[in-house]
CSV table of C-alpha atoms and ligand atoms in Angstrom, one decimal:
chain,number,residue,atom,x,y,z
A,11,MET,CA,0.0,0.0,0.0
A,12,ALA,CA,1.1,3.5,-0.7
A,13,LYS,CA,3.1,5.9,1.4
A,14,ILE,CA,2.5,9.7,1.4
A,15,GLY,CA,5.3,11.9,2.6
A,16,ILE,CA,4.4,15.4,3.6
A,17,ILE,CA,7.0,18.2,4.0
A,18,GLY,CA,5.7,20.8,6.4
A,19,ALA,CA,3.5,20.0,9.4
A,20,GLY,CA,1.9,23.5,9.5
A,21,SER,CA,-1.8,24.3,8.9
A,22,VAL,CA,-1.8,23.0,5.3
A,23,GLY,CA,0.5,19.9,5.8
A,24,ALA,CA,-1.3,18.7,8.9
A,25,THR,CA,-4.8,19.2,7.3
A,26,ILE,CA,-3.7,17.2,4.2
A,27,ALA,CA,-2.5,14.5,6.5
A,28,TYR,CA,-5.9,14.5,8.3
A,29,ALA,CA,-7.9,14.5,5.0
A,30,ALA,CA,-5.7,11.6,3.7
A,31,LEU,CA,-6.2,9.7,6.9
A,32,ILE,CA,-9.9,9.9,7.0
A,33,ARG,CA,-10.3,9.1,3.3
A,34,GLY,CA,-7.9,6.1,3.5
A,35,VAL,CA,-5.8,7.3,0.6
A,36,ALA,CA,-2.6,5.6,1.8
A,37,ARG,CA,-1.3,3.0,4.2
A,38,HIS,CA,1.5,5.2,5.6
A,39,ILE,CA,1.7,8.9,6.1
A,40,SER,CA,5.0,10.5,7.2
A,41,LEU,CA,5.4,14.2,8.1
A,42,PHE,CA,8.7,16.0,7.9
A,43,ASP,CA,9.2,19.5,9.5
A,44,ILE,CA,12.2,21.4,10.9
A,45,ALA,CA,10.0,22.2,13.9
A,46,ARG,CA,10.4,19.0,15.9
A,47,THR,CA,8.0,19.8,18.7
A,48,LYS,CA,5.3,20.8,16.1
A,49,VAL,CA,5.7,17.7,14.0
A,50,ASP,CA,5.7,15.4,17.0
A,51,ALA,CA,2.5,17.0,18.3
A,52,GLU,CA,0.7,16.7,15.0
A,53,VAL,CA,1.7,13.0,14.7
A,54,LEU,CA,0.5,12.3,18.2
A,55,ASP,CA,-2.8,14.0,17.6
A,56,LEU,CA,-3.3,12.1,14.3
A,57,ASN,CA,-2.4,8.8,15.9
A,58,HIS,CA,-5.0,9.4,18.7
A,59,GLY,CA,-7.7,9.2,16.0
A,60,LEU,CA,-6.6,5.9,14.4
A,61,LEU,CA,-9.3,3.9,16.2
A,62,PHE,CA,-11.8,5.7,13.9
A,63,THR,CA,-10.1,5.4,10.5
A,64,GLN,CA,-8.8,2.7,8.1
A,65,PRO,CA,-5.6,1.1,9.3
A,66,VAL,CA,-2.9,3.7,8.7
A,67,THR,CA,0.5,4.3,10.3
A,68,VAL,CA,1.4,8.0,10.9
A,69,ASP,CA,4.9,9.1,11.9
A,70,GLY,CA,7.1,12.2,11.6
A,71,SER,CA,10.5,13.6,12.2
A,72,ASP,CA,12.8,16.6,11.6
A,73,ASP,CA,15.0,14.2,9.6
A,74,VAL,CA,14.2,13.9,5.9
A,75,GLU,CA,14.9,10.1,6.2
A,76,VAL,CA,11.3,9.8,7.4
A,77,LEU,CA,10.2,10.3,3.8
A,78,ARG,CA,12.1,7.3,2.5
A,79,GLY,CA,10.2,5.1,0.1
A,80,SER,CA,7.3,7.6,-0.3
A,81,ASP,CA,5.2,7.2,-3.5
A,82,VAL,CA,4.2,10.8,-3.4
A,83,VAL,CA,5.9,13.6,-1.5
A,84,VAL,CA,3.7,16.7,-0.9
A,85,MET,CA,5.6,19.9,-0.4
A,86,THR,CA,3.9,22.4,1.9
A,87,ALA,CA,6.9,23.9,3.8
A,88,GLY,CA,7.5,27.5,3.6
A,89,ALA,CA,6.3,31.0,4.3
A,90,LYS,CA,2.6,31.7,4.0
A,91,GLN,CA,0.8,34.9,3.0
A,92,LYS,CA,0.3,37.5,5.7
A,93,PRO,CA,-2.8,39.6,5.3
A,94,GLY,CA,-2.4,41.8,2.2
A,95,GLN,CA,0.6,39.9,0.8
A,96,THR,CA,0.3,38.2,-2.6
A,97,ARG,CA,1.5,34.7,-3.3
A,98,MET,CA,4.2,36.0,-5.6
A,99,ASP,CA,5.6,38.0,-2.6
A,100,LEU,CA,6.6,34.6,-1.1
A,101,ALA,CA,8.6,33.5,-4.2
A,102,GLU,CA,12.2,34.2,-3.1
A,103,ALA,CA,11.9,32.8,0.4
A,104,ASN,CA,10.0,29.7,-0.6
A,105,VAL,CA,12.3,28.9,-3.6
A,106,GLN,CA,15.2,29.0,-1.2
A,107,ILE,CA,13.5,26.5,1.1
A,108,CYS,CA,12.8,24.2,-1.9
A,109,ALA,CA,16.5,24.4,-2.9
A,110,ARG,CA,17.5,23.4,0.6
A,111,ILE,CA,15.0,20.5,1.0
A,112,LEU,CA,14.5,18.9,-2.4
A,113,PRO,CA,17.9,17.3,-3.1
A,114,GLY,CA,17.5,15.3,0.2
A,115,VAL,CA,14.0,14.3,-0.8
A,116,VAL,CA,15.1,12.9,-4.1
A,117,ARG,CA,17.9,11.0,-2.4
A,118,VAL,CA,15.5,9.2,0.0
A,119,ALA,CA,12.5,8.9,-2.4
A,120,PRO,CA,13.9,8.8,-5.9
A,121,ASP,CA,10.8,7.2,-7.4
A,122,ALA,CA,8.3,9.5,-5.7
A,123,MET,CA,6.0,11.9,-7.5
A,124,LEU,CA,6.4,15.5,-6.2
A,125,LEU,CA,3.2,17.4,-5.5
A,126,MET,CA,4.0,21.0,-4.8
A,127,VAL,CA,1.6,23.1,-2.7
A,128,THR,CA,3.9,25.8,-1.3
A,129,ASN,CA,3.2,29.2,-2.9
A,130,PRO,CA,3.6,30.7,-5.4
A,131,VAL,CA,2.8,27.2,-6.5
A,132,ASP,CA,3.5,27.6,-10.2
A,133,VAL,CA,6.9,29.1,-9.6
A,134,VAL,CA,7.8,26.5,-7.0
A,135,THR,CA,6.7,23.7,-9.3
A,136,GLU,CA,8.9,24.9,-12.1
A,137,VAL,CA,11.9,25.4,-9.7
A,138,ALA,CA,11.3,21.9,-8.3
A,139,LEU,CA,11.4,20.4,-11.8
A,140,LYS,CA,14.7,22.1,-12.6
A,141,LEU,CA,16.3,21.4,-9.2
A,142,THR,CA,15.4,17.7,-9.2
A,143,GLY,CA,15.7,16.8,-12.9
A,144,LEU,CA,12.7,14.5,-12.5
A,145,PRO,CA,10.5,13.9,-15.6
A,146,TRP,CA,7.9,16.6,-16.2
A,147,GLU,CA,5.1,14.0,-15.7
A,148,ARG,CA,6.1,13.5,-12.1
A,149,VAL,CA,6.4,17.1,-10.8
A,150,ILE,CA,2.9,18.5,-10.2
A,151,GLY,CA,1.6,21.6,-8.6
A,152,SER,CA,-1.8,21.7,-6.8
A,153,GLY,CA,-2.4,24.7,-9.1
A,154,THR,CA,-6.0,25.9,-9.6
A,155,VAL,CA,-7.7,22.7,-8.3
A,156,LEU,CA,-8.7,24.8,-5.2
A,157,ASP,CA,-9.6,27.9,-7.2
A,158,SER,CA,-11.8,25.8,-9.5
A,159,SER,CA,-13.5,24.3,-6.5
A,160,ARG,CA,-14.2,27.8,-5.2
A,161,PHE,CA,-15.4,28.8,-8.7
A,162,ARG,CA,-17.8,25.8,-9.0
A,163,PHE,CA,-19.1,26.4,-5.5
A,164,LEU,CA,-20.0,30.0,-6.3
A,165,VAL,CA,-21.6,29.1,-9.7
A,166,ALA,CA,-23.6,26.3,-8.1
A,167,LYS,CA,-24.8,28.5,-5.3
A,168,HIS,CA,-25.9,31.2,-7.7
A,169,CYS,CA,-27.8,28.7,-9.9
A,170,GLY,CA,-29.2,26.6,-7.1
A,171,VAL,CA,-27.6,23.3,-8.3
A,172,ALA,CA,-25.2,20.8,-6.7
A,173,VAL,CA,-21.5,21.8,-7.1
A,174,GLN,CA,-20.8,18.3,-8.6
A,175,ASN,CA,-23.1,19.3,-11.6
A,176,VAL,CA,-21.1,22.4,-12.4
A,177,HIS,CA,-18.1,21.7,-14.7
A,178,ALA,CA,-15.9,24.8,-14.9
A,179,TYR,CA,-12.2,25.6,-14.6
A,180,ILE,CA,-10.0,28.3,-13.4
A,181,ALA,CA,-6.7,28.1,-15.3
A,182,GLY,CA,-3.3,29.8,-15.5
A,183,GLU,CA,-1.5,31.0,-12.3
A,184,HIS,CA,-2.8,30.0,-8.9
A,185,GLY,CA,-2.9,33.7,-8.0
A,186,ASP,CA,-4.0,37.1,-9.1
A,187,SER,CA,-3.6,36.5,-12.9
A,188,GLU,CA,-5.7,33.4,-13.0
A,189,ILE,CA,-8.3,33.1,-15.8
A,190,PRO,CA,-11.9,31.7,-15.5
A,191,LEU,CA,-12.7,29.5,-18.6
A,192,TRP,CA,-16.3,30.5,-19.0
A,193,ALA,CA,-16.6,29.4,-22.6
A,194,SER,CA,-16.2,25.7,-21.6
A,195,ALA,CA,-18.3,25.9,-18.4
A,196,THR,CA,-21.4,23.7,-18.2
A,197,ILE,CA,-24.2,22.8,-15.8
A,198,GLY,CA,-25.6,19.3,-16.4
A,199,SER,CA,-24.2,19.4,-19.9
A,200,ILE,CA,-25.9,22.8,-20.7
A,201,PRO,CA,-23.3,25.4,-21.7
A,202,LEU,CA,-23.4,28.1,-19.0
A,203,SER,CA,-24.0,30.8,-21.6
A,204,GLN,CA,-27.3,29.1,-22.3
A,205,TRP,CA,-28.3,28.4,-18.7
A,206,SER,CA,-31.8,29.7,-18.2
A,207,VAL,CA,-33.8,27.4,-16.0
A,208,GLU,CA,-36.8,28.8,-14.1
A,209,GLY,CA,-36.1,29.2,-10.4
A,210,HIS,CA,-32.4,28.6,-10.9
A,211,GLY,CA,-31.1,32.0,-11.9
A,212,ARG,CA,-29.1,33.2,-14.9
A,213,LEU,CA,-25.6,34.5,-15.0
A,214,THR,CA,-25.4,38.1,-16.1
A,215,ALA,CA,-22.1,39.8,-16.9
A,216,ALA,CA,-22.2,41.5,-13.5
A,217,ASP,CA,-22.8,38.1,-11.8
A,218,LYS,CA,-19.9,36.6,-13.6
A,219,ASP,CA,-17.6,39.5,-12.6
A,220,ALA,CA,-18.7,39.2,-9.0
A,221,ILE,CA,-18.0,35.4,-9.0
A,222,VAL,CA,-14.5,35.9,-10.5
A,223,HIS,CA,-13.7,38.7,-8.0
A,224,ASN,CA,-14.8,36.4,-5.2
A,225,VAL,CA,-12.7,33.5,-6.4
A,226,LYS,CA,-9.6,35.7,-6.6
A,227,ASP,CA,-10.3,37.3,-3.3
A,228,ALA,CA,-11.1,34.0,-1.5
A,229,ALA,CA,-7.7,33.3,0.1
A,230,TYR,CA,-7.3,36.9,1.1
A,231,GLN,CA,-10.7,36.8,2.9
A,232,VAL,CA,-9.9,33.5,4.7
A,233,ILE,CA,-6.4,34.7,5.7
A,234,GLN,CA,-7.8,38.0,7.0
A,235,GLY,CA,-10.2,36.1,9.2
A,236,LYS,CA,-8.2,33.1,10.5
A,237,GLY,CA,-4.6,33.6,9.4
A,238,ALA,CA,-4.4,30.6,7.0
A,239,THR,CA,-6.4,28.5,4.6
A,240,ASN,CA,-6.4,24.8,5.3
A,241,TYR,CA,-9.6,22.8,5.0
A,242,ALA,CA,-10.5,23.3,1.3
A,243,VAL,CA,-6.8,23.0,0.3
A,244,GLY,CA,-6.5,19.8,2.4
A,245,LEU,CA,-9.4,18.2,0.6
A,246,ALA,CA,-8.3,19.5,-2.8
A,247,VAL,CA,-4.8,18.0,-2.4
A,248,CYS,CA,-6.3,14.8,-1.1
A,249,ASN,CA,-8.3,14.6,-4.3
A,250,ILE,CA,-5.1,14.9,-6.3
A,251,LEU,CA,-3.4,12.3,-4.2
A,252,GLN,CA,-6.4,9.9,-4.7
A,253,ALA,CA,-6.2,10.5,-8.5
A,254,ILE,CA,-2.5,9.6,-8.5
A,255,LEU,CA,-2.5,6.7,-6.0
A,256,PHE,CA,-5.8,5.1,-7.2
A,257,ASP,CA,-4.7,5.6,-10.9
A,258,GLU,CA,-8.1,7.3,-11.5
A,259,GLN,CA,-7.3,9.2,-14.8
A,260,ARG,CA,-9.2,12.1,-13.3
A,261,VAL,CA,-9.3,15.4,-15.1
A,262,LEU,CA,-7.9,18.1,-12.8
A,263,PRO,CA,-6.6,21.6,-13.4
A,264,VAL,CA,-3.2,20.9,-11.8
A,265,SER,CA,0.0,22.9,-12.5
A,266,GLY,CA,2.6,21.3,-14.7
A,267,LEU,CA,5.1,22.1,-17.4
A,268,LEU,CA,3.7,23.4,-20.7
A,269,ARG,CA,5.5,22.0,-23.7
A,270,GLY,CA,3.9,23.9,-26.5
A,271,PHE,CA,0.2,24.3,-25.5
A,272,ARG,CA,-1.2,26.8,-28.0
A,273,GLY,CA,2.4,28.1,-28.3
A,274,MET,CA,3.0,28.4,-24.6
A,275,GLU,CA,6.1,26.5,-23.2
A,276,ASP,CA,8.8,26.4,-20.6
A,277,VAL,CA,6.5,27.5,-17.8
A,278,CYS,CA,4.4,25.6,-15.2
A,279,MET,CA,0.8,26.6,-14.9
A,280,SER,CA,-2.6,25.1,-14.6
A,281,LEU,CA,-4.8,23.7,-17.3
A,282,PRO,CA,-7.1,20.6,-17.1
A,283,ARG,CA,-5.0,17.5,-17.5
A,284,ILE,CA,-5.6,13.8,-16.9
A,285,VAL,CA,-3.9,12.7,-13.7
A,286,SER,CA,-3.0,9.1,-12.9
A,287,ARG,CA,-0.4,6.8,-11.3
A,288,LYS,CA,2.0,7.9,-14.1
A,289,GLY,CA,1.5,11.5,-13.2
A,290,ILE,CA,0.2,14.2,-15.5
A,291,GLU,CA,-0.5,14.2,-19.2
A,292,ALA,CA,-0.4,17.1,-21.6
A,293,PRO,CA,-3.2,19.6,-21.1
A,294,LEU,CA,-6.5,18.7,-22.7
A,295,PRO,CA,-7.5,20.6,-25.9
A,296,ILE,CA,-10.1,22.6,-24.0
A,297,PRO,CA,-12.0,25.1,-26.2
A,298,MET,CA,-11.5,28.7,-25.2
A,299,THR,CA,-12.2,32.2,-26.5
A,300,VAL,CA,-9.5,34.5,-27.9
A,301,ASP,CA,-9.7,36.6,-24.7
A,302,GLU,CA,-9.3,33.5,-22.4
A,303,GLU,CA,-6.3,32.4,-24.4
A,304,GLY,CA,-4.8,35.9,-24.3
A,305,GLY,CA,-5.3,36.0,-20.5
A,306,LEU,CA,-3.5,32.6,-20.1
A,307,ARG,CA,-0.6,34.0,-22.2
A,308,GLU,CA,-0.3,37.0,-19.9
A,309,SER,CA,-0.5,34.7,-16.8
A,310,ALA,CA,2.3,32.5,-18.3
A,311,GLU,CA,4.5,35.5,-18.9
A,312,ARG,CA,4.0,36.7,-15.4
A,313,ILE,CA,5.0,33.4,-13.9
A,314,LYS,CA,8.0,33.1,-16.3
A,315,ALA,CA,9.2,36.6,-15.3
A,316,VAL,CA,9.3,35.6,-11.6
A,317,VAL,CA,11.0,32.3,-12.2
A,318,ARG,CA,13.7,33.8,-14.5
A,319,GLY,CA,14.1,36.7,-12.1
A,320,LEU,CA,15.1,34.1,-9.4
A,321,GLY,CA,17.7,32.7,-11.8
A,322,TYR,CA,15.9,29.5,-12.9
B,414,NAD,P1,2.5,27.2,8.2
B,414,NAD,O1,3.4,28.3,8.6
B,414,NAD,O2,1.4,26.8,9.1
B,414,NAD,O3,3.4,25.9,8.0
B,414,NAD,C1,4.6,25.9,7.3
B,414,NAD,C2,5.5,24.8,7.9
B,414,NAD,O4,6.7,24.7,7.1
B,414,NAD,C3,5.9,25.1,9.4
B,414,NAD,O5,5.5,24.1,10.2
B,414,NAD,C4,7.5,25.2,9.3
B,414,NAD,O6,8.1,24.7,10.4
B,414,NAD,C5,7.7,24.4,8.0
B,414,NAD,N1,9.0,24.7,7.4
B,414,NAD,C6,9.6,25.9,7.1
B,414,NAD,N2,10.8,25.7,6.6
B,414,NAD,C7,11.0,24.4,6.5
B,414,NAD,C8,12.1,23.6,6.1
B,414,NAD,N3,13.2,24.2,5.6
B,414,NAD,N4,12.0,22.3,6.2
B,414,NAD,C9,10.9,21.7,6.7
B,414,NAD,N5,9.9,22.4,7.2
B,414,NAD,C10,9.9,23.7,7.1
B,414,NAD,O7,2.0,27.6,6.7
B,414,NAD,P2,0.7,26.9,6.0
B,414,NAD,O8,-0.5,27.7,6.3
B,414,NAD,O9,0.8,25.4,6.3
B,414,NAD,O10,1.1,27.1,4.5
B,414,NAD,C11,2.2,26.4,3.9
B,414,NAD,C12,2.3,26.9,2.4
B,414,NAD,O11,1.2,26.4,1.7
B,414,NAD,C13,2.4,28.4,2.2
B,414,NAD,O12,3.4,28.7,1.2
B,414,NAD,C14,1.0,28.7,1.7
B,414,NAD,O13,1.0,29.9,0.9
B,414,NAD,C15,0.7,27.5,0.8
B,414,NAD,N6,-0.7,27.3,0.5
B,414,NAD,C16,-0.9,26.8,-0.8
B,414,NAD,C17,-2.2,26.6,-1.2
B,414,NAD,C18,-2.4,26.1,-2.6
B,414,NAD,O14,-3.6,26.0,-3.1
B,414,NAD,N7,-1.4,25.8,-3.4
B,414,NAD,C19,-3.3,26.8,-0.3
B,414,NAD,C20,-3.0,27.3,0.9
B,414,NAD,C21,-1.7,27.5,1.3
């Protein structure tokens, strides 16, 4: 059975471990953090709940050896946004942390898939790819899986339908330049542009603007109120872990290397892709408007500029 290694036992890392534990995604979960007291306490707390879950072993350490043999290593260590800070503001500090940790991770878990969550996640994913030399299929960023979940939740709420019946993606940077792909959005197979069902609302241009504003502002709102986002990201990352470890071939808007998608390349950002035990495939040929494609190009350039500015 599979082993998940999690780097960082902070709000995000511990919540991913909790979600993975209660969903029975792996047989072993190992946490690694430089803060020994913190990682020990999180491991103890998780172990105290094992009576109520599937059989899982949970351990942790401040020694990277604990990640040995992991099938997937999830990277959550690093600085988080303070109120008002953008994700890109974290780039320099978090890229340095990756440079310090990742060589040791590849040494103890050479066959693992890397799932980057630390922000700015697209920048960090590209740096991880370059630092480790792993194949592009095996270096994944959680990308806009969380943003797309926020997007679908807001559309579903507006139209009074279940969130599972809304199919819609946020693509591009997991951050301020992300792009809603309205043209391909559907509810129960009906294109969103044609959605007009009595008692279930319509989406005017103003409604759409408000939803996009809300999606982009979501992390800022949560951080303002409680200092960190953790539950939704924990579930989103657990969903990606499940797609990988259960070989689900699930379509997810994860971040990964673009190798010529509509002329965009040498940059990591999110587009819907099939995710399985082999990792990610090339982005799906999702239909989009000229404006959506233009927005994605700008998003790609913005990520590229930050990565190149850091010397990668
Ligand atoms: P946190 O401060 O609660 O936890 C970070 C942990 O990293 C701490 O426990 C710290 O000890 C550990 N750490 C720092 N340097 C380390 C090192 N060199 N080696 C090992 N451990 C180290 O922060 P958080 O709220 O858990 O957020 C973690 C990251 O996740 C942030 O960058 C945040 O922006 C990001 N995040 C991403 C998403 C997403 O969708 N991609 C969503 C939410 C948060």
